[in-house]
Coordinates of C-alpha atoms and ligand atoms in Angstrom, one line a residue:
M11 CA 84.7 95.9 76.6
I12 CA 85.3 93.5 73.7
E13 CA 82.3 93.5 71.5
Q14 CA 81.7 90.0 70.1
E15 CA 79.3 88.7 67.5
I16 CA 77.3 85.6 68.5
T17 CA 75.5 82.8 66.8
L18 CA 71.9 81.5 67.0
A19 CA 73.1 78.3 68.6
E20 CA 74.8 80.3 71.4
I21 CA 71.5 82.3 72.0
L22 CA 69.5 79.1 72.2
L23 CA 72.0 77.5 74.6
A24 CA 72.0 80.6 76.8
R25 CA 68.2 80.6 76.9
E26 CA 68.1 77.0 78.0
Q27 CA 70.6 77.8 80.8
R28 CA 68.5 80.8 81.9
V29 CA 65.5 78.6 82.4
A30 CA 67.6 76.1 84.3
I31 CA 68.9 78.8 86.6
Q32 CA 65.4 80.2 87.1
N33 CA 64.0 76.8 88.0
E34 CA 66.9 76.1 90.4
L35 CA 66.2 79.4 92.3
L36 CA 62.5 78.7 92.3
S37 CA 62.9 75.3 93.9
R38 CA 65.5 76.5 96.4
H39 CA 63.6 79.5 97.7
H40 CA 59.9 78.9 96.8
A41 CA 59.8 82.6 95.9
P42 CA 59.3 84.6 92.7
V43 CA 62.5 85.1 90.6
I44 CA 63.4 88.2 88.5
S45 CA 65.3 87.4 85.4
F46 CA 66.9 90.7 84.1
T47 CA 68.3 90.7 80.6
M48 CA 68.9 93.4 78.0
N49 CA 66.8 93.7 74.9
I50 CA 69.4 94.3 72.2
A51 CA 68.9 93.8 68.5
G52 CA 71.6 92.5 66.2
P53 CA 74.5 90.1 66.6
V54 CA 76.4 92.1 69.2
K55 CA 74.7 91.8 72.6
V56 CA 77.2 93.4 75.0
T57 CA 78.7 96.8 74.4
G58 CA 80.3 99.4 76.7
P59 CA 77.0 101.4 77.0
S60 CA 74.8 98.3 77.3
H61 CA 77.1 97.1 80.2
R62 CA 76.8 100.5 82.0
A63 CA 73.0 100.6 81.5
F64 CA 72.7 97.0 82.8
L65 CA 74.7 97.9 85.9
W66 CA 72.4 100.9 86.4
G67 CA 69.3 98.7 86.0
C68 CA 70.6 96.2 88.6
E69 CA 71.2 99.2 91.0
Q70 CA 67.6 100.4 90.4
L71 CA 66.3 97.0 91.3
R72 CA 68.3 96.9 94.5
L73 CA 67.1 100.4 95.4
G74 CA 63.6 99.3 94.6
F75 CA 63.9 96.4 96.9
A76 CA 65.0 98.7 99.7
Q77 CA 62.3 101.2 98.8
N78 CA 59.6 98.6 99.1
R79 CA 61.2 96.6 102.0
L80 CA 61.5 93.5 99.9
T81 CA 64.1 90.9 101.0
V82 CA 66.3 89.4 98.4
L83 CA 67.0 85.7 99.1
E84 CA 69.6 85.2 96.5
E85 CA 71.2 87.1 93.7
Q86 CA 73.2 85.8 90.7
A87 CA 74.7 87.4 87.6
R88 CA 76.3 86.2 84.4
C89 CA 78.1 88.2 81.8
L90 CA 78.0 86.2 78.5
P91 CA 78.6 87.3 74.9
T92 CA 74.9 86.5 74.4
G93 CA 74.1 89.2 76.9
E94 CA 74.3 90.1 80.6
E95 CA 71.9 88.3 83.0
A96 CA 71.0 89.0 86.6
Y97 CA 68.6 86.9 88.8
F98 CA 67.0 87.9 92.1
A99 CA 64.9 85.6 94.2
V100 CA 62.6 87.9 96.2
D101 CA 60.6 87.2 99.3
A102 CA 57.4 88.9 98.2
P103 CA 54.2 88.3 96.3
A104 CA 55.0 87.9 92.6
E105 CA 52.6 90.7 91.6
A106 CA 54.4 93.2 93.9
V107 CA 57.8 92.2 92.4
K108 CA 56.4 92.5 88.8
A109 CA 54.9 96.0 89.6
L110 CA 58.4 97.1 90.7
C111 CA 60.0 95.8 87.5
V112 CA 57.4 97.5 85.3
D113 CA 58.0 100.7 87.3
I114 CA 61.7 100.6 86.5
E115 CA 61.2 99.6 82.9
E116 CA 58.8 102.5 82.4
G117 CA 61.1 105.1 84.0
S118 CA 64.8 104.9 83.7
K119 CA 65.5 107.7 81.3
G120 CA 64.3 105.9 78.1
M121 CA 66.8 103.1 78.7
G122 CA 64.1 101.1 80.6
R123 CA 62.7 100.1 77.2
L124 CA 65.8 98.1 76.7
F125 CA 65.4 96.3 80.0
D126 CA 63.7 92.9 80.1
M127 CA 62.8 92.3 83.7
D128 CA 60.8 89.1 83.6
V129 CA 59.2 87.8 86.8
I130 CA 58.7 84.1 87.1
G131 CA 56.0 83.1 89.6
L132 CA 55.8 80.1 91.9
D133 CA 54.0 78.2 89.2
G134 CA 57.1 78.6 86.9
L135 CA 55.3 80.9 84.5
K136 CA 56.2 84.4 83.5
L137 CA 53.8 87.1 84.8
E138 CA 52.1 89.2 82.1
R139 CA 53.2 92.8 81.9
G140 CA 49.8 94.4 81.6
V141 CA 51.0 97.5 79.8
E142 CA 52.2 97.1 76.2
R143 CA 55.6 98.3 75.4
P144 CA 56.2 100.8 72.6
C145 CA 58.4 100.0 69.5
I146 CA 62.0 101.0 70.1
V147 CA 62.3 102.8 66.7
C148 CA 58.9 104.5 66.1
G149 CA 57.3 104.5 69.5
K150 CA 54.1 102.8 68.3
P151 CA 52.5 100.7 71.0
G152 CA 52.3 96.9 70.7
R153 CA 54.4 94.2 69.0
D154 CA 53.2 95.0 65.6
C155 CA 56.5 96.5 64.3
A156 CA 58.4 93.6 65.7
S157 CA 56.2 90.8 64.5
R158 CA 55.9 92.3 61.0
R159 CA 59.7 93.2 61.0
L160 CA 58.9 96.8 60.0
H161 CA 62.3 98.1 61.0
S162 CA 65.7 96.8 59.8
V163 CA 68.3 95.5 62.2
S164 CA 70.5 98.6 61.6
E165 CA 67.5 100.9 62.4
L166 CA 67.0 98.9 65.6
Q167 CA 70.7 99.1 66.5
S168 CA 70.9 102.8 66.0
A169 CA 67.7 103.5 68.0
T170 CA 69.2 101.3 70.8
A171 CA 72.6 103.0 70.7
G172 CA 70.8 106.4 70.8
R173 CA 68.8 105.5 73.8
F174 CA 71.8 104.3 75.7
A175 CA 73.9 107.4 74.8
Q176 CA 71.1 109.8 75.7
G177 CA 70.0 108.0 78.8
L178 CA 73.5 107.6 80.2
K179 CA 74.5 111.2 79.4
D180 CA 71.3 112.5 81.1
L181 CA 72.1 110.4 84.2
D182 CA 75.7 111.5 84.4
G183 CA 74.9 115.2 83.7
I184 CA 72.5 115.0 86.7
R185 CA 75.0 113.1 88.7
T186 CA 77.7 115.7 88.0
A187 CA 75.4 118.6 89.1
S188 CA 74.3 116.7 92.2
L189 CA 77.9 116.0 93.2
A190 CA 79.0 119.6 92.6
T191 CA 76.1 120.8 94.7
R192 CA 76.9 118.3 97.4
A193 CA 80.6 119.4 97.4
L194 CA 79.5 123.0 98.0
L195 CA 77.1 122.1 100.7
E196 CA 79.6 119.9 102.4
E197 CA 82.4 122.4 102.2
V198 CA 80.4 125.1 104.0
A199 CA 79.2 122.6 106.6
V200 CA 82.7 121.5 107.5
T201 CA 83.3 122.9 111.1
P202 CA 85.5 124.5 112.3
K203 CA 87.2 126.3 109.5
P204 CA 89.6 129.1 110.3
G205 CA 88.1 132.5 109.3
L206 CA 85.5 131.0 107.0
V207 CA 81.7 130.6 107.3
D208 CA 80.8 127.3 108.9
R209 CA 78.1 125.9 111.1
A210 CA 79.6 127.6 114.3
N211 CA 80.1 131.1 113.0
S212 CA 80.5 133.4 110.0
G213 CA 84.3 133.5 110.3
S214 CA 85.7 136.9 109.3
H215 CA 82.6 137.7 107.3
R216 CA 79.9 140.2 108.3
D217 CA 77.8 140.1 105.1
M218 CA 77.2 136.4 104.8
D219 CA 76.4 133.3 106.9
F220 CA 75.8 129.6 106.7
S221 CA 72.3 130.1 105.1
S222 CA 73.7 132.4 102.4
F223 CA 75.9 129.6 101.2
Q224 CA 73.0 127.1 101.3
A225 CA 70.9 129.5 99.2
S226 CA 73.7 130.0 96.8
A227 CA 74.6 126.3 96.4
S228 CA 70.9 125.5 95.7
A229 CA 70.6 128.2 93.1
L230 CA 73.7 127.0 91.2
W231 CA 72.4 123.5 90.6
P232 CA 71.5 123.9 86.9
Y233 CA 74.7 125.6 86.1
W234 CA 76.8 122.5 86.7
Q235 CA 74.6 120.4 84.5
S236 CA 74.8 123.1 81.7
C237 CA 78.7 123.1 81.9
F238 CA 78.7 119.3 81.6
L239 CA 76.4 119.3 78.6
W240 CA 78.2 122.2 76.9
G241 CA 81.5 120.4 77.4
W242 CA 80.1 117.2 76.0
Q243 CA 78.5 118.9 73.0
D244 CA 81.7 120.8 72.1
A245 CA 83.8 117.6 72.1
H246 CA 81.2 115.3 70.4
I247 CA 78.6 116.8 68.1
H248 CA 79.5 120.4 67.3
G249 CA 79.0 120.9 63.5
L250 CA 78.9 118.0 61.1
G251 CA 82.4 116.4 61.2
Q252 CA 85.5 115.9 63.3
E253 CA 87.0 119.1 62.0
C254 CA 84.1 121.1 63.4
L255 CA 84.6 119.9 67.0
R256 CA 85.5 122.7 69.4
S257 CA 88.8 122.9 71.1
P258 CA 89.2 123.0 74.9
V259 CA 90.0 126.7 74.6
Q260 CA 86.7 127.3 72.7
T261 CA 84.8 125.4 75.4
F262 CA 86.2 127.6 78.1
A263 CA 85.2 130.7 76.1
A264 CA 81.6 129.3 75.7
L265 CA 81.4 128.5 79.4
R266 CA 82.2 132.1 80.5
P267 CA 78.8 133.6 79.8
L268 CA 77.2 130.7 81.6
G269 CA 79.5 131.5 84.6
R270 CA 78.5 135.1 84.6
Q271 CA 74.8 134.1 84.5
A272 CA 75.5 131.8 87.4
E273 CA 77.1 134.7 89.3
R274 CA 74.0 136.7 88.8
N275 CA 71.9 133.8 90.0
M276 CA 74.1 133.6 93.1
L277 CA 73.7 137.3 93.8
A278 CA 69.9 136.9 93.4
A279 CA 69.9 134.0 95.9
T280 CA 72.1 135.6 98.5
G281 CA 70.7 139.2 98.2
G282 CA 73.8 140.5 96.5
V283 CA 76.6 138.6 98.4
N284 CA 79.5 136.9 96.7
T285 CA 79.5 133.4 98.3
H286 CA 80.7 131.2 95.4
K287 CA 82.4 133.2 92.8
G288 CA 85.6 131.2 93.0
A289 CA 83.7 127.9 93.0
I290 CA 81.6 129.0 90.0
F291 CA 84.9 129.4 88.1
T292 CA 86.7 126.3 89.4
L293 CA 83.9 123.7 89.5
G294 CA 82.4 125.2 86.3
V295 CA 85.6 124.5 84.4
L296 CA 85.8 121.0 86.0
C297 CA 82.2 120.2 85.0
G298 CA 83.0 121.3 81.4
A299 CA 86.1 119.2 81.4
I300 CA 84.1 116.2 82.7
G301 CA 81.6 116.7 80.0
R302 CA 84.2 117.0 77.3
L303 CA 85.8 113.7 78.3
W304 CA 82.6 111.9 79.1
T305 CA 81.8 108.9 76.9
E306 CA 78.8 106.5 76.9
D307 CA 81.3 103.6 77.0
K308 CA 83.2 104.6 80.1
G309 CA 81.2 107.5 81.7
F310 CA 83.5 109.8 83.7
A311 CA 87.2 110.0 82.7
E312 CA 90.1 109.4 85.1
V313 CA 90.9 112.2 87.5
Q314 CA 94.2 113.1 86.0
A315 CA 92.7 113.4 82.5
I316 CA 90.0 115.7 83.9
L317 CA 92.5 117.9 85.6
D318 CA 94.7 118.0 82.4
E319 CA 91.6 118.9 80.4
A320 CA 90.8 121.8 82.8
S321 CA 94.3 123.0 82.2
A322 CA 94.0 122.7 78.4
M323 CA 90.8 124.6 78.5
T324 CA 92.1 127.6 80.5
R325 CA 95.8 127.9 80.4
E326 CA 96.3 129.9 77.2
T327 CA 93.4 132.3 77.9
L328 CA 94.3 133.0 81.5
E329 CA 98.0 133.4 80.8
K330 CA 97.1 135.9 78.1
E331 CA 94.6 137.7 80.3
L332 CA 96.2 138.0 83.7
P333 CA 99.1 140.3 82.9
A334 CA 96.9 142.5 80.8
A335 CA 94.0 142.6 83.3
R336 CA 93.0 145.9 84.7
W337 CA 92.0 146.4 88.3
N338 CA 88.5 145.0 87.8
T339 CA 88.6 142.3 90.5
A340 CA 90.5 141.8 93.6
G341 CA 92.3 138.8 92.0
E342 CA 93.6 140.9 89.1
G343 CA 94.8 143.6 91.4
L344 CA 96.7 141.1 93.5
Y345 CA 98.4 139.7 90.4
R346 CA 99.6 143.2 89.5
K347 CA 100.8 143.9 93.0
Y348 CA 102.3 140.5 94.1
G349 CA 102.3 138.3 91.0
A350 CA 99.8 136.0 92.8
R351 CA 97.9 134.0 90.2
G352 CA 95.3 132.8 92.7
I353 CA 92.6 130.2 91.8
R354 CA 93.0 131.0 88.0
G355 CA 96.6 130.0 88.2
E356 CA 95.6 126.8 90.0
V357 CA 93.0 125.9 87.3
A358 CA 95.4 126.8 84.5
D359 CA 98.0 124.4 86.0
G360 CA 95.4 121.6 86.4
L361 CA 94.7 122.1 90.1
P362 CA 98.0 120.7 91.4
S363 CA 96.9 121.6 95.0
V364 CA 93.8 119.4 94.7
R365 CA 95.8 116.6 93.1
D366 CA 98.9 116.7 95.3
V367 CA 97.5 118.0 98.6
G368 CA 93.7 118.0 98.8
I369 CA 92.8 114.5 97.6
P370 CA 95.7 112.5 99.1
T371 CA 95.3 114.2 102.5
F372 CA 91.6 113.8 102.6
R373 CA 91.7 110.1 101.5
A374 CA 94.5 109.2 103.9
L375 CA 92.5 110.7 106.8
L376 CA 89.4 108.8 105.8
A377 CA 91.4 105.6 105.5
Q378 CA 92.6 106.2 109.1
G379 CA 89.0 106.2 110.2
V380 CA 88.8 110.0 110.7
D381 CA 85.2 111.2 110.1
R382 CA 84.4 113.2 107.0
N383 CA 84.0 116.6 108.8
H384 CA 87.2 116.3 110.7
A385 CA 89.1 114.9 107.7
A386 CA 87.9 117.9 105.5
A387 CA 88.8 120.4 108.2
V388 CA 92.3 119.0 108.5
T389 CA 92.6 118.9 104.7
L390 CA 91.7 122.6 104.6
L391 CA 94.6 123.2 107.0
H392 CA 97.0 121.4 104.7
L393 CA 95.8 123.6 101.8
I394 CA 96.2 126.8 103.9
A395 CA 99.7 125.7 104.8
R396 CA 100.7 125.1 101.1
V397 CA 98.7 127.4 98.8
E398 CA 99.1 131.1 97.9
D399 CA 95.6 132.2 98.8
T400 CA 94.7 135.5 97.2
N401 CA 91.8 136.0 99.6
L402 CA 94.3 135.9 102.5
L403 CA 96.5 138.3 100.5
H404 CA 93.6 140.6 99.8
R405 CA 92.6 141.0 103.4
G406 CA 95.9 140.6 105.2
G407 CA 98.5 141.7 102.7
P408 CA 101.7 139.6 102.3
K409 CA 102.3 139.7 106.1
G410 CA 98.8 138.4 106.9
A411 CA 99.0 135.7 104.2
A412 CA 102.4 134.5 105.4
W413 CA 101.2 134.4 109.0
A414 CA 98.2 132.3 108.0
K415 CA 100.4 129.8 106.1
E416 CA 103.0 129.5 108.9
T417 CA 100.4 129.2 111.6
A418 CA 98.6 126.4 109.8
A419 CA 101.9 124.7 109.1
D420 CA 103.0 125.0 112.8
L421 CA 99.8 123.5 114.0
L422 CA 100.2 120.5 111.6
E423 CA 103.7 120.1 112.8
R424 CA 102.7 120.1 116.5
E425 CA 99.6 118.0 116.0
P426 CA 99.7 115.8 112.8
L427 CA 96.0 115.2 113.3
P428 CA 94.9 118.5 114.9
S429 CA 91.8 118.2 117.2
L430 CA 88.7 120.2 116.4
E431 CA 89.5 122.3 119.5
S432 CA 92.8 123.3 118.1
I433 CA 91.2 124.2 114.8
S434 CA 88.6 126.2 116.6
A435 CA 91.3 128.1 118.4
L436 CA 92.9 128.9 115.0
D437 CA 89.5 130.0 113.8
A438 CA 89.3 132.6 116.7
E439 CA 92.7 133.8 115.8
F440 CA 91.9 134.2 112.1
I441 CA 88.7 136.1 113.0
R442 CA 90.7 138.4 115.3
R443 CA 93.0 139.2 112.4
N444 CA 90.1 139.4 109.9
L445 CA 91.6 136.7 107.6
S446 CA 89.6 134.4 105.4
P447 CA 91.2 131.7 103.3
G448 CA 88.4 131.7 100.6
G449 CA 90.7 130.4 97.9
C450 CA 91.5 127.3 100.0
A451 CA 87.8 126.9 100.7
D452 CA 87.3 126.7 96.9
L453 CA 90.1 124.1 96.6
L454 CA 88.5 122.1 99.4
A455 CA 85.2 122.1 97.5
A456 CA 87.0 121.0 94.3
T457 CA 88.7 118.3 96.3
L458 CA 85.4 116.9 97.6
F459 CA 83.9 117.2 94.2
I460 CA 86.7 115.4 92.4
D461 CA 86.9 112.7 95.1
S462 CA 83.2 112.0 94.6
I463 CA 83.4 111.9 90.8
D464 CA 86.4 109.5 91.1
N465 CA 84.4 107.2 93.6
T466 CA 81.6 107.0 91.1
T467 CA 84.0 105.9 88.4
Q468 CA 85.6 103.3 90.6
K469 CA 82.3 101.9 91.9
E470 CA 81.1 101.2 88.4
T471 CA 84.0 99.2 87.0
Ligands
ZN11 ZN1 58.0 100.7 65.0

């Protein structure tokens, strides 16, 4: 986004053109017109954050039309240095359209104050708002501050920038948590999955079922948001100056107590069953990395940058810890016995299995028209065929783990797109051998999560 200063003449010209567009839409459709612009003080009218907030405001309007069953007859948009503009001719009474606009302006995470959603009625006049808007700087109601120029342009600018930063960060923190939760819920719902809990059966597990996973995924919601916010805070505002910002390694250290609290929340929700321990680690690091790299200008970073950041956060610590670890957890024991680094090694390396196997496989299948459930089930098979899964090692030893890998690879060789029946047959065989590829299930959840974060990024630009 190139930020550009503008002149008064440009503003006046843009205003004239706006009125012309409004009149043209009015006469073409004989319906009220929304004119949506941003309310931004100072000579620079379009910035990265204002652009993102504007797109979000347009999205809220479209959702509001759907919510209220309003038909849009025509939509236009212009992005000018004098500010972004969107127009909607709506087939509804002007009062109803105005009520929707006020609703969005009043909500919208504090950013709505910077939205000007004017509604022009059939008589060509702007509808009155009814409720007075508060001052952007001090919050006092009415136009008093503005008409008496009680605040300087720089005060107005910093209040505006603050509202954008806060509003967009809140939205993306919530979005991160929602997408992480969705990834966990979707992962457990994918059916059939060899040896794992799914909608058809509890796989090779006797202490947990489908509803344990739903309970656990619901309980973990606030944890993802916290990881995002901690990551953001460490990389942006810790201390007073640049030199006080926390390193990726420090962020990982700060996230670990949050992860342990999340594990206790999981145990409370499931009645003591370990459903999501691996996901708490993997997705927690990813949410922290997403937060660290998040900016109000661009929102979420590129996938590769997020995976690199996850590696930068964890590599040093995990490499130091794994060889020295005692037999506290199954994963550590397996490292001692077989040198298997498990999910920790994956995260330390920047999740190469997600990047090179999970995401490309899942996307290729979707692109072929395979439905999401089937695509995710086949993606899981590819992960099982390629990854050293410490859960398989734990239950089946090296022999069982090797058998699982080979069997998955054989099926993929026989049937490049295995049918759900073939995967169900594999499920029965895994259950008979008491094998459960829990590590691959975590990688599938990470794949679904990263895919959805990346889709959000692409949708916006
Ligand atoms: Zn004021």
